[in-house]
């Protein structure tokens, strides 16, 4: 199932698709408006086909990530980091079964990568890019493609998925999470870069300064999953609701 999902992702995630989809969703959303905590609960209806390690409901992963961060970084001054752990995967609501126009798994989950330039060999299942139209398009198959060296990741079109989507939700709803939190949300699945060092020619100074934050976050995202010890959701709910109010409006437009 994992390889099938990546085959579809690598075949269909073109520059045109990702840029057009981002523009459309930023302008129109997906038609949901609800509090962040309710969004976390709603996420239990979503199955992530790219993550074979997870068997508990999604809200458990969110809270396990958040609580692991909270344990390592206690104190009110780090509440934004705790909350980042809680909300980082809310973009997966794109795959919510009850949405009239839900997105397929390949457009929601899995590792992310830049489109509009050559697909780096460090991308997982790189061989599946052979069927992507951009792979043979001279506009997009050079090292920089449509970009300039050092342009910065903020100026790159990434493959469309839950990272970019929820980042755009945060911006549109005027979340007051700090820049490093928004950056972690936007690029936490960009493993070819922060795990393998690929695409370094596109980075600017902001990206280089933010990389340590990505590394800090991912150790909790990757290694906090524990299906044998689910969290007590109701016990933790009051704390996270209190910090949600600090950084998000009462209802968020998705």
PDB file of N, CA and C in Angstrom, residues 104-195:
ATOM      1  N   UNK A 104      -7.267  12.560  -2.806  1.00  0.00           N
ATOM      2  CA  UNK A 104      -6.707  11.206  -2.730  1.00  0.00           C
ATOM      3  C   UNK A 104      -5.475  11.199  -1.819  1.00  0.00           C
ATOM      4  N   UNK A 105      -5.113  10.037  -1.318  1.00  0.00           N
ATOM      5  CA  UNK A 105      -3.983   9.923  -0.391  1.00  0.00           C
ATOM      6  C   UNK A 105      -2.705  10.528  -0.970  1.00  0.00           C
ATOM      7  N   UNK A 106      -2.467  10.345  -2.255  1.00  0.00           N
ATOM      8  CA  UNK A 106      -1.213  10.820  -2.840  1.00  0.00           C
ATOM      9  C   UNK A 106      -1.104  12.346  -2.841  1.00  0.00           C
ATOM     10  N   UNK A 107      -2.223  13.031  -2.622  1.00  0.00           N
ATOM     11  CA  UNK A 107      -2.210  14.495  -2.566  1.00  0.00           C
ATOM     12  C   UNK A 107      -2.355  15.011  -1.142  1.00  0.00           C
ATOM     13  N   UNK A 108      -2.135  14.129  -0.163  1.00  0.00           N
ATOM     14  CA  UNK A 108      -2.306  14.518   1.236  1.00  0.00           C
ATOM     15  C   UNK A 108      -1.115  14.115   2.092  1.00  0.00           C
ATOM     16  N   UNK A 109      -0.684  12.854   1.985  1.00  0.00           N
ATOM     17  CA  UNK A 109       0.309  12.310   2.909  1.00  0.00           C
ATOM     18  C   UNK A 109       1.588  11.906   2.170  1.00  0.00           C
ATOM     19  N   UNK A 110       2.574  11.509   2.946  1.00  0.00           N
ATOM     20  CA  UNK A 110       3.856  11.098   2.383  1.00  0.00           C
ATOM     21  C   UNK A 110       4.873  12.213   2.405  1.00  0.00           C
ATOM     22  N   UNK A 111       6.123  11.864   2.108  1.00  0.00           N
ATOM     23  CA  UNK A 111       7.196  12.854   2.066  1.00  0.00           C
ATOM     24  C   UNK A 111       6.897  13.895   0.988  1.00  0.00           C
ATOM     25  N   UNK A 112       7.348  15.119   1.233  1.00  0.00           N
ATOM     26  CA  UNK A 112       7.141  16.192   0.257  1.00  0.00           C
ATOM     27  C   UNK A 112       8.453  16.538  -0.441  1.00  0.00           C
ATOM     28  N   UNK A 113       8.356  17.265  -1.544  1.00  0.00           N
ATOM     29  CA  UNK A 113       9.519  17.602  -2.366  1.00  0.00           C
ATOM     30  C   UNK A 113       9.162  18.780  -3.266  1.00  0.00           C
ATOM     31  N   UNK A 114      10.166  19.545  -3.718  1.00  0.00           N
ATOM     32  CA  UNK A 114       9.870  20.636  -4.644  1.00  0.00           C
ATOM     33  C   UNK A 114       9.424  20.109  -6.006  1.00  0.00           C
ATOM     34  N   UNK A 115       8.507  20.810  -6.618  1.00  0.00           N
ATOM     35  CA  UNK A 115       8.153  20.559  -8.013  1.00  0.00           C
ATOM     36  C   UNK A 115       8.590  21.781  -8.809  1.00  0.00           C
ATOM     37  N   UNK A 116       8.819  21.582 -10.105  1.00  0.00           N
ATOM     38  CA  UNK A 116       9.321  22.685 -10.920  1.00  0.00           C
ATOM     39  C   UNK A 116      10.822  22.631 -11.126  1.00  0.00           C
ATOM     40  N   UNK A 117      11.448  21.576 -10.575  1.00  0.00           N
ATOM     41  CA  UNK A 117      12.877  21.346 -10.793  1.00  0.00           C
ATOM     42  C   UNK A 117      13.118  19.836 -10.742  1.00  0.00           C
ATOM     43  N   UNK A 118      14.350  19.419 -11.001  1.00  0.00           N
ATOM     44  CA  UNK A 118      14.668  17.992 -11.066  1.00  0.00           C
ATOM     45  C   UNK A 118      14.342  17.282  -9.749  1.00  0.00           C
ATOM     46  N   UNK A 119      13.776  16.100  -9.865  1.00  0.00           N
ATOM     47  CA  UNK A 119      13.468  15.286  -8.691  1.00  0.00           C
ATOM     48  C   UNK A 119      14.757  14.640  -8.188  1.00  0.00           C
ATOM     49  N   UNK A 120      15.159  14.988  -6.994  1.00  0.00           N
ATOM     50  CA  UNK A 120      16.439  14.507  -6.454  1.00  0.00           C
ATOM     51  C   UNK A 120      16.375  13.013  -6.143  1.00  0.00           C
ATOM     52  N   UNK A 121      17.524  12.353  -6.305  1.00  0.00           N
ATOM     53  CA  UNK A 121      17.598  10.904  -6.111  1.00  0.00           C
ATOM     54  C   UNK A 121      17.295  10.473  -4.683  1.00  0.00           C
ATOM     55  N   UNK A 122      17.391  11.380  -3.722  1.00  0.00           N
ATOM     56  CA  UNK A 122      17.146  11.014  -2.327  1.00  0.00           C
ATOM     57  C   UNK A 122      15.656  10.890  -2.002  1.00  0.00           C
ATOM     58  N   UNK A 123      14.797  11.298  -2.929  1.00  0.00           N
ATOM     59  CA  UNK A 123      13.357  11.107  -2.717  1.00  0.00           C
ATOM     60  C   UNK A 123      13.053   9.609  -2.632  1.00  0.00           C
ATOM     61  N   UNK A 124      12.258   9.227  -1.643  1.00  0.00           N
ATOM     62  CA  UNK A 124      11.893   7.826  -1.482  1.00  0.00           C
ATOM     63  C   UNK A 124      11.156   7.334  -2.733  1.00  0.00           C
ATOM     64  N   UNK A 125      11.433   6.107  -3.158  1.00  0.00           N
ATOM     65  CA  UNK A 125      10.852   5.542  -4.379  1.00  0.00           C
ATOM     66  C   UNK A 125      11.093   6.458  -5.584  1.00  0.00           C
ATOM     67  N   UNK A 126      12.316   6.911  -5.726  1.00  0.00           N
ATOM     68  CA  UNK A 126      12.654   7.843  -6.798  1.00  0.00           C
ATOM     69  C   UNK A 126      12.293   7.302  -8.182  1.00  0.00           C
ATOM     70  N   UNK A 127      12.362   5.987  -8.340  1.00  0.00           N
ATOM     71  CA  UNK A 127      12.106   5.396  -9.651  1.00  0.00           C
ATOM     72  C   UNK A 127      10.695   5.670 -10.164  1.00  0.00           C
ATOM     73  N   UNK A 128       9.770   5.986  -9.264  1.00  0.00           N
ATOM     74  CA  UNK A 128       8.391   6.231  -9.686  1.00  0.00           C
ATOM     75  C   UNK A 128       8.223   7.573 -10.397  1.00  0.00           C
ATOM     76  N   UNK A 129       9.227   8.429 -10.317  1.00  0.00           N
ATOM     77  CA  UNK A 129       9.137   9.719 -11.014  1.00  0.00           C
ATOM     78  C   UNK A 129       9.240   9.568 -12.531  1.00  0.00           C
ATOM     79  N   UNK A 130       9.626   8.406 -13.011  1.00  0.00           N
ATOM     80  CA  UNK A 130       9.813   8.232 -14.458  1.00  0.00           C
ATOM     81  C   UNK A 130       8.529   8.468 -15.243  1.00  0.00           C
ATOM     82  N   UNK A 131       7.385   8.298 -14.572  1.00  0.00           N
ATOM     83  CA  UNK A 131       6.110   8.510 -15.261  1.00  0.00           C
ATOM     84  C   UNK A 131       5.520   9.898 -15.026  1.00  0.00           C
ATOM     85  N   UNK A 132       6.246  10.747 -14.301  1.00  0.00           N
ATOM     86  CA  UNK A 132       5.783  12.115 -14.078  1.00  0.00           C
ATOM     87  C   UNK A 132       6.109  12.962 -15.317  1.00  0.00           C
ATOM     88  N   UNK A 133       5.136  13.646 -15.896  1.00  0.00           N
ATOM     89  CA  UNK A 133       5.387  14.433 -17.114  1.00  0.00           C
ATOM     90  C   UNK A 133       6.521  15.450 -16.948  1.00  0.00           C
ATOM     91  N   UNK A 134       6.679  16.009 -15.753  1.00  0.00           N
ATOM     92  CA  UNK A 134       7.725  17.012 -15.525  1.00  0.00           C
ATOM     93  C   UNK A 134       9.122  16.418 -15.634  1.00  0.00           C
ATOM     94  N   UNK A 135       9.239  15.118 -15.480  1.00  0.00           N
ATOM     95  CA  UNK A 135      10.547  14.473 -15.499  1.00  0.00           C
ATOM     96  C   UNK A 135      11.211  14.571 -16.868  1.00  0.00           C
ATOM     97  N   UNK A 136      10.399  14.701 -17.906  1.00  0.00           N
ATOM     98  CA  UNK A 136      10.936  14.822 -19.268  1.00  0.00           C
ATOM     99  C   UNK A 136      10.688  16.191 -19.870  1.00  0.00           C
ATOM    100  N   UNK A 137      10.234  17.137 -19.059  1.00  0.00           N
ATOM    101  CA  UNK A 137       9.953  18.494 -19.531  1.00  0.00           C
ATOM    102  C   UNK A 137      11.171  19.379 -19.264  1.00  0.00           C
ATOM    103  N   UNK A 138      11.807  19.922 -20.304  1.00  0.00           N
ATOM    104  CA  UNK A 138      13.031  20.724 -20.117  1.00  0.00           C
ATOM    105  C   UNK A 138      12.835  21.961 -19.253  1.00  0.00           C
ATOM    106  N   UNK A 139      11.606  22.396 -19.059  1.00  0.00           N
ATOM    107  CA  UNK A 139      11.369  23.548 -18.178  1.00  0.00           C
ATOM    108  C   UNK A 139      11.585  23.166 -16.714  1.00  0.00           C
ATOM    109  N   UNK A 140      11.386  21.890 -16.415  1.00  0.00           N
ATOM    110  CA  UNK A 140      11.350  21.468 -15.021  1.00  0.00           C
ATOM    111  C   UNK A 140      12.402  20.422 -14.629  1.00  0.00           C
ATOM    112  N   UNK A 141      13.147  19.872 -15.565  1.00  0.00           N
ATOM    113  CA  UNK A 141      14.008  18.736 -15.222  1.00  0.00           C
ATOM    114  C   UNK A 141      15.487  19.076 -15.059  1.00  0.00           C
ATOM    115  N   UNK A 142      15.786  20.377 -14.899  1.00  0.00           N
ATOM    116  CA  UNK A 142      17.159  20.760 -14.578  1.00  0.00           C
ATOM    117  C   UNK A 142      17.278  20.966 -13.070  1.00  0.00           C
ATOM    118  N   UNK A 143      18.507  21.139 -12.601  1.00  0.00           N
ATOM    119  CA  UNK A 143      18.739  21.230 -11.158  1.00  0.00           C
ATOM    120  C   UNK A 143      17.894  22.327 -10.501  1.00  0.00           C
ATOM    121  N   UNK A 144      17.835  23.496 -11.127  1.00  0.00           N
ATOM    122  CA  UNK A 144      17.053  24.602 -10.565  1.00  0.00           C
ATOM    123  C   UNK A 144      15.672  24.747 -11.202  1.00  0.00           C
ATOM    124  N   UNK A 145      15.509  24.242 -12.421  1.00  0.00           N
ATOM    125  CA  UNK A 145      14.205  24.340 -13.079  1.00  0.00           C
ATOM    126  C   UNK A 145      13.741  25.780 -13.195  1.00  0.00           C
ATOM    127  N   UNK A 146      12.571  26.098 -12.652  1.00  0.00           N
ATOM    128  CA  UNK A 146      11.995  27.435 -12.772  1.00  0.00           C
ATOM    129  C   UNK A 146      12.497  28.387 -11.676  1.00  0.00           C
ATOM    130  N   UNK A 147      13.388  27.893 -10.805  1.00  0.00           N
ATOM    131  CA  UNK A 147      13.847  28.699  -9.671  1.00  0.00           C
ATOM    132  C   UNK A 147      15.278  29.208  -9.875  1.00  0.00           C
ATOM    133  N   UNK A 148      15.679  30.101  -8.994  1.00  0.00           N
ATOM    134  CA  UNK A 148      17.043  30.611  -8.982  1.00  0.00           C
ATOM    135  C   UNK A 148      17.765  30.078  -7.754  1.00  0.00           C
ATOM    136  N   UNK A 149      19.065  29.830  -7.843  1.00  0.00           N
ATOM    137  CA  UNK A 149      19.802  29.354  -6.675  1.00  0.00           C
ATOM    138  C   UNK A 149      19.642  30.319  -5.498  1.00  0.00           C
ATOM    139  N   UNK A 150      19.437  29.776  -4.314  1.00  0.00           N
ATOM    140  CA  UNK A 150      19.316  30.597  -3.116  1.00  0.00           C
ATOM    141  C   UNK A 150      18.012  31.357  -2.997  1.00  0.00           C
ATOM    142  N   UNK A 151      16.991  30.962  -3.759  1.00  0.00           N
ATOM    143  CA  UNK A 151      15.722  31.706  -3.750  1.00  0.00           C
ATOM    144  C   UNK A 151      14.945  31.526  -2.450  1.00  0.00           C
ATOM    145  N   UNK A 152      15.213  30.455  -1.716  1.00  0.00           N
ATOM    146  CA  UNK A 152      14.523  30.214  -0.451  1.00  0.00           C
ATOM    147  C   UNK A 152      13.307  29.329  -0.623  1.00  0.00           C
ATOM    148  N   UNK A 153      13.081  28.456   0.349  1.00  0.00           N
ATOM    149  CA  UNK A 153      11.961  27.516   0.255  1.00  0.00           C
ATOM    150  C   UNK A 153      10.607  28.209   0.247  1.00  0.00           C
ATOM    151  N   UNK A 154      10.544  29.407   0.819  1.00  0.00           N
ATOM    152  CA  UNK A 154       9.263  30.134   0.818  1.00  0.00           C
ATOM    153  C   UNK A 154       8.839  30.516  -0.593  1.00  0.00           C
ATOM    154  N   UNK A 155       9.767  30.479  -1.534  1.00  0.00           N
ATOM    155  CA  UNK A 155       9.456  30.823  -2.920  1.00  0.00           C
ATOM    156  C   UNK A 155       9.373  29.596  -3.834  1.00  0.00           C
ATOM    157  N   UNK A 156       9.377  28.424  -3.222  1.00  0.00           N
ATOM    158  CA  UNK A 156       9.306  27.167  -3.964  1.00  0.00           C
ATOM    159  C   UNK A 156       7.875  26.621  -3.920  1.00  0.00           C
ATOM    160  N   UNK A 157       7.441  26.021  -5.013  1.00  0.00           N
ATOM    161  CA  UNK A 157       6.185  25.264  -5.000  1.00  0.00           C
ATOM    162  C   UNK A 157       6.536  23.841  -4.573  1.00  0.00           C
ATOM    163  N   UNK A 158       5.986  23.416  -3.425  1.00  0.00           N
ATOM    164  CA  UNK A 158       6.208  22.058  -2.945  1.00  0.00           C
ATOM    165  C   UNK A 158       5.093  21.147  -3.451  1.00  0.00           C
ATOM    166  N   UNK A 159       5.385  19.856  -3.492  1.00  0.00           N
ATOM    167  CA  UNK A 159       4.318  18.898  -3.802  1.00  0.00           C
ATOM    168  C   UNK A 159       3.152  19.166  -2.850  1.00  0.00           C
ATOM    169  N   UNK A 160       1.942  19.092  -3.381  1.00  0.00           N
ATOM    170  CA  UNK A 160       0.771  19.439  -2.576  1.00  0.00           C
ATOM    171  C   UNK A 160       0.480  18.352  -1.556  1.00  0.00           C
ATOM    172  N   UNK A 161       0.240  18.778  -0.303  1.00  0.00           N
ATOM    173  CA  UNK A 161      -0.074  17.815   0.737  1.00  0.00           C
ATOM    174  C   UNK A 161      -0.465  18.505   2.028  1.00  0.00           C
ATOM    175  N   UNK A 162      -0.506  17.733   3.112  1.00  0.00           N
ATOM    176  CA  UNK A 162      -1.045  18.263   4.368  1.00  0.00           C
ATOM    177  C   UNK A 162      -0.161  19.322   5.006  1.00  0.00           C
ATOM    178  N   UNK A 163       1.149  19.288   4.749  1.00  0.00           N
ATOM    179  CA  UNK A 163       2.049  20.301   5.320  1.00  0.00           C
ATOM    180  C   UNK A 163       1.705  21.694   4.796  1.00  0.00           C
ATOM    181  N   UNK A 164       1.768  21.838   3.471  1.00  0.00           N
ATOM    182  CA  UNK A 164       1.503  23.133   2.844  1.00  0.00           C
ATOM    183  C   UNK A 164       0.076  23.597   3.128  1.00  0.00           C
ATOM    184  N   UNK A 165      -0.863  22.658   3.094  1.00  0.00           N
ATOM    185  CA  UNK A 165      -2.256  23.016   3.307  1.00  0.00           C
ATOM    186  C   UNK A 165      -2.481  23.625   4.689  1.00  0.00           C
ATOM    187  N   UNK A 166      -2.012  22.954   5.750  1.00  0.00           N
ATOM    188  CA  UNK A 166      -2.298  23.497   7.078  1.00  0.00           C
ATOM    189  C   UNK A 166      -1.483  24.758   7.358  1.00  0.00           C
ATOM    190  N   UNK A 167      -0.310  24.885   6.757  1.00  0.00           N
ATOM    191  CA  UNK A 167       0.424  26.148   6.855  1.00  0.00           C
ATOM    192  C   UNK A 167      -0.439  27.280   6.288  1.00  0.00           C
ATOM    193  N   UNK A 168      -1.041  27.053   5.140  1.00  0.00           N
ATOM    194  CA  UNK A 168      -1.877  28.076   4.518  1.00  0.00           C
ATOM    195  C   UNK A 168      -3.123  28.359   5.368  1.00  0.00           C
ATOM    196  N   UNK A 169      -3.669  27.339   6.028  1.00  0.00           N
ATOM    197  CA  UNK A 169      -4.796  27.538   6.944  1.00  0.00           C
ATOM    198  C   UNK A 169      -4.381  28.461   8.090  1.00  0.00           C
ATOM    199  N   UNK A 170      -3.198  28.225   8.639  1.00  0.00           N
ATOM    200  CA  UNK A 170      -2.699  29.067   9.736  1.00  0.00           C
ATOM    201  C   UNK A 170      -2.563  30.522   9.292  1.00  0.00           C
ATOM    202  N   UNK A 171      -2.008  30.727   8.118  1.00  0.00           N
ATOM    203  CA  UNK A 171      -1.814  32.090   7.611  1.00  0.00           C
ATOM    204  C   UNK A 171      -3.168  32.760   7.363  1.00  0.00           C
ATOM    205  N   UNK A 172      -4.075  32.057   6.728  1.00  0.00           N
ATOM    206  CA  UNK A 172      -5.373  32.628   6.381  1.00  0.00           C
ATOM    207  C   UNK A 172      -6.189  32.986   7.625  1.00  0.00           C
ATOM    208  N   UNK A 173      -6.035  32.194   8.690  1.00  0.00           N
ATOM    209  CA  UNK A 173      -6.781  32.427   9.924  1.00  0.00           C
ATOM    210  C   UNK A 173      -6.019  33.283  10.928  1.00  0.00           C
ATOM    211  N   UNK A 174      -4.873  33.826  10.485  1.00  0.00           N
ATOM    212  CA  UNK A 174      -4.071  34.747  11.305  1.00  0.00           C
ATOM    213  C   UNK A 174      -3.658  34.133  12.644  1.00  0.00           C
ATOM    214  N   UNK A 175      -3.208  32.882  12.592  1.00  0.00           N
ATOM    215  CA  UNK A 175      -2.658  32.247  13.782  1.00  0.00           C
ATOM    216  C   UNK A 175      -1.459  33.059  14.268  1.00  0.00           C
ATOM    217  N   UNK A 176      -1.298  33.136  15.586  1.00  0.00           N
ATOM    218  CA  UNK A 176      -0.183  33.883  16.168  1.00  0.00           C
ATOM    219  C   UNK A 176       0.975  32.969  16.575  1.00  0.00           C
ATOM    220  N   UNK A 177       0.973  31.736  16.074  1.00  0.00           N
ATOM    221  CA  UNK A 177       2.130  30.873  16.295  1.00  0.00           C
ATOM    222  C   UNK A 177       3.378  31.560  15.747  1.00  0.00           C
ATOM    223  N   UNK A 178       4.528  31.410  16.409  1.00  0.00           N
ATOM    224  CA  UNK A 178       5.747  32.084  15.952  1.00  0.00           C
ATOM    225  C   UNK A 178       6.261  31.509  14.630  1.00  0.00           C
ATOM    226  N   UNK A 179       7.147  32.239  13.954  1.00  0.00           N
ATOM    227  CA  UNK A 179       7.631  31.805  12.633  1.00  0.00           C
ATOM    228  C   UNK A 179       8.218  30.402  12.615  1.00  0.00           C
ATOM    229  N   UNK A 180       8.965  30.023  13.663  1.00  0.00           N
ATOM    230  CA  UNK A 180       9.567  28.690  13.655  1.00  0.00           C
ATOM    231  C   UNK A 180       8.506  27.585  13.716  1.00  0.00           C
ATOM    232  N   UNK A 181       7.387  27.862  14.383  1.00  0.00           N
ATOM    233  CA  UNK A 181       6.294  26.888  14.425  1.00  0.00           C
ATOM    234  C   UNK A 181       5.658  26.727  13.046  1.00  0.00           C
ATOM    235  N   UNK A 182       5.384  27.841  12.392  1.00  0.00           N
ATOM    236  CA  UNK A 182       4.791  27.789  11.062  1.00  0.00           C
ATOM    237  C   UNK A 182       5.725  27.099  10.077  1.00  0.00           C
ATOM    238  N   UNK A 183       7.016  27.315  10.254  1.00  0.00           N
ATOM    239  CA  UNK A 183       8.005  26.687   9.382  1.00  0.00           C
ATOM    240  C   UNK A 183       8.007  25.173   9.584  1.00  0.00           C
ATOM    241  N   UNK A 184       7.934  24.730  10.843  1.00  0.00           N
ATOM    242  CA  UNK A 184       7.906  23.292  11.136  1.00  0.00           C
ATOM    243  C   UNK A 184       6.666  22.647  10.540  1.00  0.00           C
ATOM    244  N   UNK A 185       5.535  23.318  10.642  1.00  0.00           N
ATOM    245  CA  UNK A 185       4.296  22.805  10.063  1.00  0.00           C
ATOM    246  C   UNK A 185       4.439  22.660   8.550  1.00  0.00           C
ATOM    247  N   UNK A 186       5.054  23.647   7.924  1.00  0.00           N
ATOM    248  CA  UNK A 186       5.124  23.689   6.457  1.00  0.00           C
ATOM    249  C   UNK A 186       6.105  22.678   5.860  1.00  0.00           C
ATOM    250  N   UNK A 187       7.185  22.378   6.582  1.00  0.00           N
ATOM    251  CA  UNK A 187       8.243  21.573   5.972  1.00  0.00           C
ATOM    252  C   UNK A 187       8.603  20.304   6.745  1.00  0.00           C
ATOM    253  N   UNK A 188       7.758  19.872   7.693  1.00  0.00           N
ATOM    254  CA  UNK A 188       8.165  18.719   8.510  1.00  0.00           C
ATOM    255  C   UNK A 188       8.232  17.415   7.713  1.00  0.00           C
ATOM    256  N   UNK A 189       7.573  17.345   6.560  1.00  0.00           N
ATOM    257  CA  UNK A 189       7.629  16.127   5.739  1.00  0.00           C
ATOM    258  C   UNK A 189       8.638  16.225   4.591  1.00  0.00           C
ATOM    259  N   UNK A 190       9.416  17.280   4.549  1.00  0.00           N
ATOM    260  CA  UNK A 190      10.388  17.476   3.465  1.00  0.00           C
ATOM    261  C   UNK A 190      11.696  16.749   3.811  1.00  0.00           C
ATOM    262  N   UNK A 191      11.601  15.418   3.892  1.00  0.00           N
ATOM    263  CA  UNK A 191      12.735  14.600   4.309  1.00  0.00           C
ATOM    264  C   UNK A 191      13.921  14.617   3.354  1.00  0.00           C
ATOM    265  N   UNK A 192      13.712  14.725   2.042  1.00  0.00           N
ATOM    266  CA  UNK A 192      14.889  14.784   1.169  1.00  0.00           C
ATOM    267  C   UNK A 192      15.858  15.908   1.559  1.00  0.00           C
ATOM    268  N   UNK A 193      15.315  16.992   2.082  1.00  0.00           N
ATOM    269  CA  UNK A 193      16.170  18.094   2.534  1.00  0.00           C
ATOM    270  C   UNK A 193      16.690  17.876   3.946  1.00  0.00           C
ATOM    271  N   UNK A 194      15.772  17.790   4.933  1.00  0.00           N
ATOM    272  CA  UNK A 194      16.275  17.834   6.308  1.00  0.00           C
ATOM    273  C   UNK A 194      16.842  16.509   6.813  1.00  0.00           C
ATOM    274  N   UNK A 195      16.657  15.427   6.037  1.00  0.00           N
ATOM    275  CA  UNK A 195      17.295  14.167   6.409  1.00  0.00           C
ATOM    276  C   UNK A 195      18.500  13.866   5.527  1.00  0.00           C
TER     277      UNK A 195
END
